[in-house]
Amino acid sequence: MSGRIRLVVQLLVLCFLSTLNPTLNAQEKSLAATPPMGWNSWNHFAEKINARTIRMQADAMVSSGLKDAGYVYINIDDTWEGKRDDKGFIHPNEKFPDMKALADYVHSKGLKLGIYSSPGPKTCAGYEGSLGHEEQDAQTYADWGIDYLKYDWCQSTGTAEQMKAAYTKMRNALKNTGRPTVFSLCQYGWANVWEWGAEVGGNLWRTTGDIEDNYDSMSRIGFSQSGHEKYAAPGHWNDPDMLEVGNGGMNEDEYRTHMSLWCVLAAPLIAGNDLTKMTPYTQEILTNREVLAVNQDPLGKQGYPVVQEGPFEVWMKPMQDGSIVAGLFNRSKEQDRMTVQFSHIGLSAKAAVRDLWLHKAVGEYDDSFSAYVPAHGVVLVRLKAVAR
Ligand code: GLA
């Protein structure tokens, strides 16, 4: 090849690569541009999960209105894994006879399918992990049509460097398949994962141990998220674990607190209840459009506390349109009157206040807004400055 022709060929290759890269980058960025919304099998079904139940949850996500409200991922958690064949490829166990057919079914509903594995030799429930088979597993998931991977550490120890290496390895394997896949890191917040989760390709990373369906567990996790807010942004989110709304261990006020707090935190909203059996209030809590809009706000700011006085906490979340969402949380066992001072949430003017659970404009206020807040409950308001 003459020098001139070689130069032209090199230039053409460069042009091609430069068109390819921005496309890939744009695609990566648009994954989880707002906190992922979906459903996961673990909190309600644990190991009692199979393909038939997954199909029923997908059907219910559509018929209950969750899909229209923005929920899209149907995620299979642990215990789907079977054995590897003699070439090392993983196969599902008898509970999931045909993973590709299941993915096709979920996709036919306009939804996406998620799966679960571990970077270790075994998953937390003792099933086959991905160690030493990362590329093969990523390719298998892509061939099935998987859109989301929760990758759960499940080992008793590990240094930050070991964790980073393991997550990077799977991130690269997923990337090499060319299939956009949401990458969910699960290692319970060890080694300050929020500081490096984005760098190893995480779209979300668990910040805590497992949530349980009771007020103590939920509130301990939810109210301890302060300080992580600077690590959340479009494309990558702090994950204080999946929702328990509708599982029966909390009352309506407590579940409203759970949902409000997760929305203010810009946390992934992965429902964990049986979608085929929802009471009207569970459905209303999961699909309240004005509350979900707080979570899905495109600015992607994670909220934080501005007042923490004993059991009374006021949290704020800045919204893209310049309004401020304030959550008045009463962690005590008695109803109480709570106040948000506008100076605490960066508002100096008069503000129009809208109650997001009641779908009601409650009026214009100067300097502060007060409301009665039920025990373990919340009043969630959106405030917009108006000229005095
Ligand atoms: C860990 C995770 C849970 C769930 C189980 C499955 O405990 O934190 O969310 O995935 O493993 O075994």
PDB file of C-alpha atoms in Angstrom, residues 102-372:
ATOM      1  CA  LEU A 102     -39.497 -15.479  29.082  1.00  0.00           C
ATOM      2  CA  ALA A 103     -37.549 -12.423  27.900  1.00  0.00           C
ATOM      3  CA  ASP A 104     -39.561 -12.389  24.654  1.00  0.00           C
ATOM      4  CA  TYR A 105     -42.780 -12.491  26.682  1.00  0.00           C
ATOM      5  CA  VAL A 106     -41.704  -9.646  28.984  1.00  0.00           C
ATOM      6  CA  HIS A 107     -40.556  -7.597  25.976  1.00  0.00           C
ATOM      7  CA  SER A 108     -43.868  -8.222  24.201  1.00  0.00           C
ATOM      8  CA  LYS A 109     -45.526  -6.357  27.087  1.00  0.00           C
ATOM      9  CA  GLY A 110     -43.278  -3.348  26.487  1.00  0.00           C
ATOM     10  CA  LEU A 111     -41.242  -4.201  29.605  1.00  0.00           C
ATOM     11  CA  LYS A 112     -37.611  -5.191  30.197  1.00  0.00           C
ATOM     12  CA  LEU A 113     -36.152  -8.229  31.938  1.00  0.00           C
ATOM     13  CA  GLY A 114     -33.481  -8.213  34.628  1.00  0.00           C
ATOM     14  CA  ILE A 115     -31.403 -11.013  36.100  1.00  0.00           C
ATOM     15  CA  TYR A 116     -29.083 -11.626  39.062  1.00  0.00           C
ATOM     16  CA  SER A 117     -25.616 -13.077  39.606  1.00  0.00           C
ATOM     17  CA  SER A 118     -22.544 -12.771  41.793  1.00  0.00           C
ATOM     18  CA  PRO A 119     -18.894 -11.964  41.028  1.00  0.00           C
ATOM     19  CA  GLY A 120     -17.992 -14.790  43.421  1.00  0.00           C
ATOM     20  CA  PRO A 121     -18.195 -18.561  43.007  1.00  0.00           C
ATOM     21  CA  LYS A 122     -21.633 -18.703  44.672  1.00  0.00           C
ATOM     22  CA  THR A 123     -24.596 -16.347  44.995  1.00  0.00           C
ATOM     23  CA  CYS A 124     -25.935 -15.362  48.403  1.00  0.00           C
ATOM     24  CA  ALA A 125     -28.462 -18.223  48.276  1.00  0.00           C
ATOM     25  CA  GLY A 126     -25.676 -20.663  47.344  1.00  0.00           C
ATOM     26  CA  TYR A 127     -26.317 -20.938  43.600  1.00  0.00           C
ATOM     27  CA  GLU A 128     -23.781 -20.770  40.774  1.00  0.00           C
ATOM     28  CA  GLY A 129     -21.925 -17.396  40.584  1.00  0.00           C
ATOM     29  CA  SER A 130     -20.083 -15.872  37.624  1.00  0.00           C
ATOM     30  CA  LEU A 131     -16.460 -16.096  38.830  1.00  0.00           C
ATOM     31  CA  GLY A 132     -14.248 -17.118  35.906  1.00  0.00           C
ATOM     32  CA  HIS A 133     -17.216 -17.079  33.488  1.00  0.00           C
ATOM     33  CA  GLU A 134     -17.896 -13.343  33.244  1.00  0.00           C
ATOM     34  CA  GLU A 135     -17.674 -13.037  29.433  1.00  0.00           C
ATOM     35  CA  GLN A 136     -19.665 -16.208  28.871  1.00  0.00           C
ATOM     36  CA  ASP A 137     -22.384 -15.141  31.302  1.00  0.00           C
ATOM     37  CA  ALA A 138     -22.643 -11.614  29.879  1.00  0.00           C
ATOM     38  CA  GLN A 139     -22.996 -13.113  26.385  1.00  0.00           C
ATOM     39  CA  THR A 140     -25.586 -15.623  27.583  1.00  0.00           C
ATOM     40  CA  TYR A 141     -27.635 -12.836  29.185  1.00  0.00           C
ATOM     41  CA  ALA A 142     -27.409 -10.774  25.995  1.00  0.00           C
ATOM     42  CA  ASP A 143     -28.474 -13.788  23.899  1.00  0.00           C
ATOM     43  CA  TRP A 144     -31.492 -14.312  26.154  1.00  0.00           C
ATOM     44  CA  GLY A 145     -32.394 -10.609  25.877  1.00  0.00           C
ATOM     45  CA  ILE A 146     -31.578  -9.488  29.412  1.00  0.00           C
ATOM     46  CA  ASP A 147     -31.672  -5.714  30.053  1.00  0.00           C
ATOM     47  CA  TYR A 148     -30.529  -5.372  33.682  1.00  0.00           C
ATOM     48  CA  LEU A 149     -28.027  -7.230  35.880  1.00  0.00           C
ATOM     49  CA  LYS A 150     -27.915  -7.106  39.690  1.00  0.00           C
ATOM     50  CA  TYR A 151     -24.418  -8.281  40.590  1.00  0.00           C
ATOM     51  CA  ASP A 152     -24.304  -9.275  44.243  1.00  0.00           C
ATOM     52  CA  TRP A 153     -20.957  -9.623  46.071  1.00  0.00           C
ATOM     53  CA  CYS A 154     -22.050 -12.464  48.433  1.00  0.00           C
ATOM     54  CA  GLN A 155     -18.603 -12.993  49.912  1.00  0.00           C
ATOM     55  CA  SER A 156     -17.713 -12.329  53.508  1.00  0.00           C
ATOM     56  CA  THR A 157     -14.756 -10.082  52.766  1.00  0.00           C
ATOM     57  CA  GLY A 158     -13.043  -8.158  50.004  1.00  0.00           C
ATOM     58  CA  THR A 159     -10.905  -5.082  49.618  1.00  0.00           C
ATOM     59  CA  ALA A 160     -12.042  -2.070  47.642  1.00  0.00           C
ATOM     60  CA  GLU A 161      -9.497  -3.017  44.952  1.00  0.00           C
ATOM     61  CA  GLN A 162     -10.867  -6.565  44.649  1.00  0.00           C
ATOM     62  CA  MET A 163     -14.399  -5.275  44.406  1.00  0.00           C
ATOM     63  CA  LYS A 164     -13.490  -2.651  41.830  1.00  0.00           C
ATOM     64  CA  ALA A 165     -11.682  -5.246  39.722  1.00  0.00           C
ATOM     65  CA  ALA A 166     -14.585  -7.710  39.879  1.00  0.00           C
ATOM     66  CA  TYR A 167     -17.203  -5.101  38.956  1.00  0.00           C
ATOM     67  CA  THR A 168     -15.038  -3.638  36.195  1.00  0.00           C
ATOM     68  CA  LYS A 169     -14.583  -7.097  34.728  1.00  0.00           C
ATOM     69  CA  MET A 170     -18.329  -7.657  34.412  1.00  0.00           C
ATOM     70  CA  ARG A 171     -18.918  -4.091  33.237  1.00  0.00           C
ATOM     71  CA  ASN A 172     -16.488  -4.704  30.375  1.00  0.00           C
ATOM     72  CA  ALA A 173     -18.034  -8.068  29.592  1.00  0.00           C
ATOM     73  CA  LEU A 174     -21.508  -6.498  29.394  1.00  0.00           C
ATOM     74  CA  LYS A 175     -20.202  -3.668  27.267  1.00  0.00           C
ATOM     75  CA  ASN A 176     -18.537  -6.082  24.846  1.00  0.00           C
ATOM     76  CA  THR A 177     -21.875  -7.740  24.111  1.00  0.00           C
ATOM     77  CA  GLY A 178     -23.142  -4.414  22.703  1.00  0.00           C
ATOM     78  CA  ARG A 179     -26.483  -4.847  24.522  1.00  0.00           C
ATOM     79  CA  PRO A 180     -27.377  -1.893  26.772  1.00  0.00           C
ATOM     80  CA  THR A 181     -27.695  -3.436  30.242  1.00  0.00           C
ATOM     81  CA  VAL A 182     -28.377  -1.571  33.474  1.00  0.00           C
ATOM     82  CA  PHE A 183     -25.613  -2.585  35.889  1.00  0.00           C
ATOM     83  CA  SER A 184     -26.708  -2.788  39.537  1.00  0.00           C
ATOM     84  CA  LEU A 185     -23.918  -3.172  42.103  1.00  0.00           C
ATOM     85  CA  CYS A 186     -24.847  -4.931  45.309  1.00  0.00           C
ATOM     86  CA  GLN A 187     -22.214  -5.100  48.037  1.00  0.00           C
ATOM     87  CA  TYR A 188     -24.156  -3.454  50.864  1.00  0.00           C
ATOM     88  CA  GLY A 189     -22.290  -0.129  50.815  1.00  0.00           C
ATOM     89  CA  TRP A 190     -18.929  -1.605  51.759  1.00  0.00           C
ATOM     90  CA  ALA A 191     -15.704   0.319  51.060  1.00  0.00           C
ATOM     91  CA  ASN A 192     -17.640   3.552  50.399  1.00  0.00           C
ATOM     92  CA  VAL A 193     -18.960   2.227  47.098  1.00  0.00           C
ATOM     93  CA  TRP A 194     -20.616   5.587  46.360  1.00  0.00           C
ATOM     94  CA  GLU A 195     -17.123   7.012  45.813  1.00  0.00           C
ATOM     95  CA  TRP A 196     -16.250   4.543  43.034  1.00  0.00           C
ATOM     96  CA  GLY A 197     -19.502   2.932  41.875  1.00  0.00           C
ATOM     97  CA  ALA A 198     -19.807   5.174  38.808  1.00  0.00           C
ATOM     98  CA  GLU A 199     -16.173   4.653  37.839  1.00  0.00           C
ATOM     99  CA  VAL A 200     -16.670   0.853  37.590  1.00  0.00           C
ATOM    100  CA  GLY A 201     -19.778   1.304  35.444  1.00  0.00           C
ATOM    101  CA  GLY A 202     -22.507   1.020  38.091  1.00  0.00           C
ATOM    102  CA  ASN A 203     -25.840   2.602  37.181  1.00  0.00           C
ATOM    103  CA  LEU A 204     -26.833   2.029  40.787  1.00  0.00           C
ATOM    104  CA  TRP A 205     -25.081   0.701  43.864  1.00  0.00           C
ATOM    105  CA  ARG A 206     -26.538  -0.536  47.129  1.00  0.00           C
ATOM    106  CA  THR A 207     -25.570   1.696  50.030  1.00  0.00           C
ATOM    107  CA  THR A 208     -26.834  -0.533  52.853  1.00  0.00           C
ATOM    108  CA  GLY A 209     -27.589  -4.045  54.061  1.00  0.00           C
ATOM    109  CA  ASP A 210     -30.906  -5.715  53.235  1.00  0.00           C
ATOM    110  CA  ILE A 211     -34.136  -3.868  53.927  1.00  0.00           C
ATOM    111  CA  GLU A 212     -36.884  -5.613  55.914  1.00  0.00           C
ATOM    112  CA  ASP A 213     -40.604  -4.988  55.792  1.00  0.00           C
ATOM    113  CA  ASN A 214     -40.885  -2.997  59.025  1.00  0.00           C
ATOM    114  CA  TYR A 215     -40.671   0.680  59.990  1.00  0.00           C
ATOM    115  CA  ASP A 216     -37.462   0.286  62.028  1.00  0.00           C
ATOM    116  CA  SER A 217     -35.505  -1.248  59.175  1.00  0.00           C
ATOM    117  CA  MET A 218     -36.904   1.042  56.469  1.00  0.00           C
ATOM    118  CA  SER A 219     -36.462   4.247  58.502  1.00  0.00           C
ATOM    119  CA  ARG A 220     -32.988   3.281  59.753  1.00  0.00           C
ATOM    120  CA  ILE A 221     -31.868   2.816  56.141  1.00  0.00           C
ATOM    121  CA  GLY A 222     -33.773   5.706  54.579  1.00  0.00           C
ATOM    122  CA  PHE A 223     -32.900   8.427  57.072  1.00  0.00           C
ATOM    123  CA  SER A 224     -29.207   7.470  57.111  1.00  0.00           C
ATOM    124  CA  GLN A 225     -28.626   8.291  53.432  1.00  0.00           C
ATOM    125  CA  SER A 226     -27.564  11.860  54.076  1.00  0.00           C
ATOM    126  CA  GLY A 227     -24.040  12.613  52.825  1.00  0.00           C
ATOM    127  CA  HIS A 228     -24.251  10.437  49.705  1.00  0.00           C
ATOM    128  CA  GLU A 229     -26.102  13.042  47.669  1.00  0.00           C
ATOM    129  CA  LYS A 230     -23.095  14.370  45.817  1.00  0.00           C
ATOM    130  CA  TYR A 231     -22.460  10.948  44.244  1.00  0.00           C
ATOM    131  CA  ALA A 232     -25.900  10.619  42.598  1.00  0.00           C
ATOM    132  CA  ALA A 233     -26.478  11.984  39.100  1.00  0.00           C
ATOM    133  CA  PRO A 234     -28.177  10.980  35.852  1.00  0.00           C
ATOM    134  CA  GLY A 235     -26.787   7.561  34.915  1.00  0.00           C
ATOM    135  CA  HIS A 236     -25.743   6.463  38.400  1.00  0.00           C
ATOM    136  CA  TRP A 237     -27.661   6.396  41.681  1.00  0.00           C
ATOM    137  CA  ASN A 238     -27.343   5.489  45.334  1.00  0.00           C
ATOM    138  CA  ASP A 239     -29.577   2.486  46.061  1.00  0.00           C
ATOM    139  CA  PRO A 240     -30.898   2.128  49.633  1.00  0.00           C
ATOM    140  CA  ASP A 241     -32.493  -1.209  48.556  1.00  0.00           C
ATOM    141  CA  MET A 242     -35.786  -2.200  47.028  1.00  0.00           C
ATOM    142  CA  LEU A 243     -39.272  -1.182  48.104  1.00  0.00           C
ATOM    143  CA  GLU A 244     -41.357  -3.071  50.648  1.00  0.00           C
ATOM    144  CA  VAL A 245     -44.551  -1.097  49.903  1.00  0.00           C
ATOM    145  CA  GLY A 246     -47.520  -3.480  49.905  1.00  0.00           C
ATOM    146  CA  ASN A 247     -45.824  -6.403  51.664  1.00  0.00           C
ATOM    147  CA  GLY A 248     -47.920  -5.920  54.794  1.00  0.00           C
ATOM    148  CA  GLY A 249     -45.400  -5.120  57.538  1.00  0.00           C
ATOM    149  CA  MET A 250     -46.055  -1.357  57.705  1.00  0.00           C
ATOM    150  CA  ASN A 251     -49.171   0.792  57.884  1.00  0.00           C
ATOM    151  CA  GLU A 252     -50.261   3.267  55.193  1.00  0.00           C
ATOM    152  CA  ASP A 253     -48.479   6.243  56.776  1.00  0.00           C
ATOM    153  CA  GLU A 254     -45.265   4.240  57.093  1.00  0.00           C
ATOM    154  CA  TYR A 255     -45.418   3.088  53.473  1.00  0.00           C
ATOM    155  CA  ARG A 256     -46.083   6.685  52.385  1.00  0.00           C
ATOM    156  CA  THR A 257     -42.961   7.668  54.348  1.00  0.00           C
ATOM    157  CA  HIS A 258     -41.026   4.861  52.603  1.00  0.00           C
ATOM    158  CA  MET A 259     -42.133   6.003  49.148  1.00  0.00           C
ATOM    159  CA  SER A 260     -41.681   9.726  49.870  1.00  0.00           C
ATOM    160  CA  LEU A 261     -38.197   9.219  51.267  1.00  0.00           C
ATOM    161  CA  TRP A 262     -37.086   7.028  48.338  1.00  0.00           C
ATOM    162  CA  CYS A 263     -38.440   9.676  45.919  1.00  0.00           C
ATOM    163  CA  VAL A 264     -36.700  12.542  47.715  1.00  0.00           C
ATOM    164  CA  LEU A 265     -33.507  10.432  47.706  1.00  0.00           C
ATOM    165  CA  ALA A 266     -33.748   9.905  43.907  1.00  0.00           C
ATOM    166  CA  ALA A 267     -33.438   6.215  44.772  1.00  0.00           C
ATOM    167  CA  PRO A 268     -34.196   3.452  42.275  1.00  0.00           C
ATOM    168  CA  LEU A 269     -37.855   2.457  42.668  1.00  0.00           C
ATOM    169  CA  ILE A 270     -37.868  -1.319  42.455  1.00  0.00           C
ATOM    170  CA  ALA A 271     -41.178  -2.558  43.840  1.00  0.00           C
ATOM    171  CA  GLY A 272     -40.896  -5.725  45.937  1.00  0.00           C
ATOM    172  CA  ASN A 273     -44.522  -6.734  46.506  1.00  0.00           C
ATOM    173  CA  ASP A 274     -46.865  -9.155  44.724  1.00  0.00           C
ATOM    174  CA  LEU A 275     -48.235  -6.988  41.914  1.00  0.00           C
ATOM    175  CA  THR A 276     -51.122  -9.403  41.312  1.00  0.00           C
ATOM    176  CA  LYS A 277     -52.559  -8.712  44.771  1.00  0.00           C
ATOM    177  CA  MET A 278     -52.476  -5.009  45.529  1.00  0.00           C
ATOM    178  CA  THR A 279     -54.868  -3.108  47.757  1.00  0.00           C
ATOM    179  CA  PRO A 280     -56.062   0.219  46.334  1.00  0.00           C
ATOM    180  CA  TYR A 281     -53.764   2.116  48.722  1.00  0.00           C
ATOM    181  CA  THR A 282     -50.690   0.085  47.708  1.00  0.00           C
ATOM    182  CA  GLN A 283     -51.492   0.872  44.096  1.00  0.00           C
ATOM    183  CA  GLU A 284     -52.008   4.561  44.875  1.00  0.00           C
ATOM    184  CA  ILE A 285     -48.731   4.758  46.811  1.00  0.00           C
ATOM    185  CA  LEU A 286     -46.775   3.113  43.987  1.00  0.00           C
ATOM    186  CA  THR A 287     -48.371   5.097  41.162  1.00  0.00           C
ATOM    187  CA  ASN A 288     -48.957   8.599  42.546  1.00  0.00           C
ATOM    188  CA  ARG A 289     -47.766  10.657  39.574  1.00  0.00           C
ATOM    189  CA  GLU A 290     -46.878  13.798  41.539  1.00  0.00           C
ATOM    190  CA  VAL A 291     -44.730  11.813  43.963  1.00  0.00           C
ATOM    191  CA  LEU A 292     -43.065   9.800  41.176  1.00  0.00           C
ATOM    192  CA  ALA A 293     -42.251  13.067  39.386  1.00  0.00           C
ATOM    193  CA  VAL A 294     -40.090  13.988  42.393  1.00  0.00           C
ATOM    194  CA  ASN A 295     -38.101  10.777  41.931  1.00  0.00           C
ATOM    195  CA  GLN A 296     -37.892  11.045  38.143  1.00  0.00           C
ATOM    196  CA  ASP A 297     -37.017  14.734  37.946  1.00  0.00           C
ATOM    197  CA  PRO A 298     -34.476  15.112  35.087  1.00  0.00           C
ATOM    198  CA  LEU A 299     -32.157  17.312  37.164  1.00  0.00           C
ATOM    199  CA  GLY A 300     -31.324  14.126  39.089  1.00  0.00           C
ATOM    200  CA  LYS A 301     -30.478  15.730  42.429  1.00  0.00           C
ATOM    201  CA  GLN A 302     -30.606  13.527  45.507  1.00  0.00           C
ATOM    202  CA  GLY A 303     -32.360  15.200  48.431  1.00  0.00           C
ATOM    203  CA  TYR A 304     -30.865  15.801  51.859  1.00  0.00           C
ATOM    204  CA  PRO A 305     -31.953  16.827  55.358  1.00  0.00           C
ATOM    205  CA  VAL A 306     -32.098  20.486  56.341  1.00  0.00           C
ATOM    206  CA  VAL A 307     -33.512  19.931  59.829  1.00  0.00           C
ATOM    207  CA  GLN A 308     -32.980  16.948  62.123  1.00  0.00           C
ATOM    208  CA  GLU A 309     -34.416  17.658  65.564  1.00  0.00           C
ATOM    209  CA  GLY A 310     -35.069  14.510  67.551  1.00  0.00           C
ATOM    210  CA  PRO A 311     -37.719  12.572  65.663  1.00  0.00           C
ATOM    211  CA  PHE A 312     -38.568  15.488  63.347  1.00  0.00           C
ATOM    212  CA  GLU A 313     -36.773  15.727  60.025  1.00  0.00           C
ATOM    213  CA  VAL A 314     -37.238  18.053  57.070  1.00  0.00           C
ATOM    214  CA  TRP A 315     -35.624  16.953  53.820  1.00  0.00           C
ATOM    215  CA  MET A 316     -35.454  18.938  50.594  1.00  0.00           C
ATOM    216  CA  LYS A 317     -34.906  18.109  46.928  1.00  0.00           C
ATOM    217  CA  PRO A 318     -34.217  20.776  44.300  1.00  0.00           C
ATOM    218  CA  MET A 319     -36.224  20.261  41.102  1.00  0.00           C
ATOM    219  CA  GLN A 320     -35.373  21.159  37.519  1.00  0.00           C
ATOM    220  CA  ASP A 321     -38.119  23.809  37.259  1.00  0.00           C
ATOM    221  CA  GLY A 322     -36.648  25.708  40.222  1.00  0.00           C
ATOM    222  CA  SER A 323     -39.253  24.471  42.679  1.00  0.00           C
ATOM    223  CA  ILE A 324     -38.269  22.723  45.902  1.00  0.00           C
ATOM    224  CA  VAL A 325     -39.775  19.545  47.292  1.00  0.00           C
ATOM    225  CA  ALA A 326     -39.861  19.354  51.073  1.00  0.00           C
ATOM    226  CA  GLY A 327     -40.638  16.252  53.099  1.00  0.00           C
ATOM    227  CA  LEU A 328     -41.805  16.844  56.676  1.00  0.00           C
ATOM    228  CA  PHE A 329     -41.104  13.497  58.334  1.00  0.00           C
ATOM    229  CA  ASN A 330     -42.382  12.673  61.801  1.00  0.00           C
ATOM    230  CA  ARG A 331     -40.467   9.667  63.155  1.00  0.00           C
ATOM    231  CA  SER A 332     -42.245   9.773  66.511  1.00  0.00           C
ATOM    232  CA  LYS A 333     -45.166   7.609  67.614  1.00  0.00           C
ATOM    233  CA  GLU A 334     -47.516  10.612  68.016  1.00  0.00           C
ATOM    234  CA  GLN A 335     -48.987  12.993  65.478  1.00  0.00           C
ATOM    235  CA  ASP A 336     -47.303  16.399  65.681  1.00  0.00           C
ATOM    236  CA  ARG A 337     -47.297  19.795  64.038  1.00  0.00           C
ATOM    237  CA  MET A 338     -44.186  20.441  61.970  1.00  0.00           C
ATOM    238  CA  THR A 339     -42.883  23.539  60.226  1.00  0.00           C
ATOM    239  CA  VAL A 340     -40.560  24.113  57.310  1.00  0.00           C
ATOM    240  CA  GLN A 341     -38.831  27.502  57.369  1.00  0.00           C
ATOM    241  CA  PHE A 342     -38.384  28.762  53.814  1.00  0.00           C
ATOM    242  CA  SER A 343     -34.925  30.092  54.674  1.00  0.00           C
ATOM    243  CA  HIS A 344     -33.861  26.474  55.386  1.00  0.00           C
ATOM    244  CA  ILE A 345     -34.734  25.363  51.870  1.00  0.00           C
ATOM    245  CA  GLY A 346     -33.307  28.328  49.973  1.00  0.00           C
ATOM    246  CA  LEU A 347     -36.545  30.239  49.451  1.00  0.00           C
ATOM    247  CA  SER A 348     -36.692  33.885  50.453  1.00  0.00           C
ATOM    248  CA  ALA A 349     -39.975  34.866  48.848  1.00  0.00           C
ATOM    249  CA  LYS A 350     -43.580  33.907  49.285  1.00  0.00           C
ATOM    250  CA  ALA A 351     -44.196  30.364  48.076  1.00  0.00           C
ATOM    251  CA  ALA A 352     -47.122  28.498  46.575  1.00  0.00           C
ATOM    252  CA  VAL A 353     -47.398  25.138  48.325  1.00  0.00           C
ATOM    253  CA  ARG A 354     -48.808  21.962  46.785  1.00  0.00           C
ATOM    254  CA  ASP A 355     -49.445  18.779  48.763  1.00  0.00           C
ATOM    255  CA  LEU A 356     -48.265  15.898  46.559  1.00  0.00           C
ATOM    256  CA  TRP A 357     -50.104  13.046  48.304  1.00  0.00           C
ATOM    257  CA  LEU A 358     -53.369  14.995  48.427  1.00  0.00           C
ATOM    258  CA  HIS A 359     -52.939  16.395  44.864  1.00  0.00           C
ATOM    259  CA  LYS A 360     -53.975  19.740  46.263  1.00  0.00           C
ATOM    260  CA  ALA A 361     -52.777  23.341  46.185  1.00  0.00           C
ATOM    261  CA  VAL A 362     -52.784  24.309  49.850  1.00  0.00           C
ATOM    262  CA  GLY A 363     -52.166  28.032  49.404  1.00  0.00           C
ATOM    263  CA  GLU A 364     -49.491  30.711  49.368  1.00  0.00           C
ATOM    264  CA  TYR A 365     -47.333  31.162  52.457  1.00  0.00           C
ATOM    265  CA  ASP A 366     -44.804  33.718  53.713  1.00  0.00           C
ATOM    266  CA  ASP A 367     -41.576  32.503  55.332  1.00  0.00           C
ATOM    267  CA  SER A 368     -42.792  29.112  56.534  1.00  0.00           C
ATOM    268  CA  PHE A 369     -45.337  26.321  56.109  1.00  0.00           C
ATOM    269  CA  SER A 370     -46.736  24.172  58.918  1.00  0.00           C
ATOM    270  CA  ALA A 371     -48.826  21.011  58.906  1.00  0.00           C
ATOM    271  CA  TYR A 372     -49.926  18.185  61.156  1.00  0.00           C
TER     272      TYR A 372
END
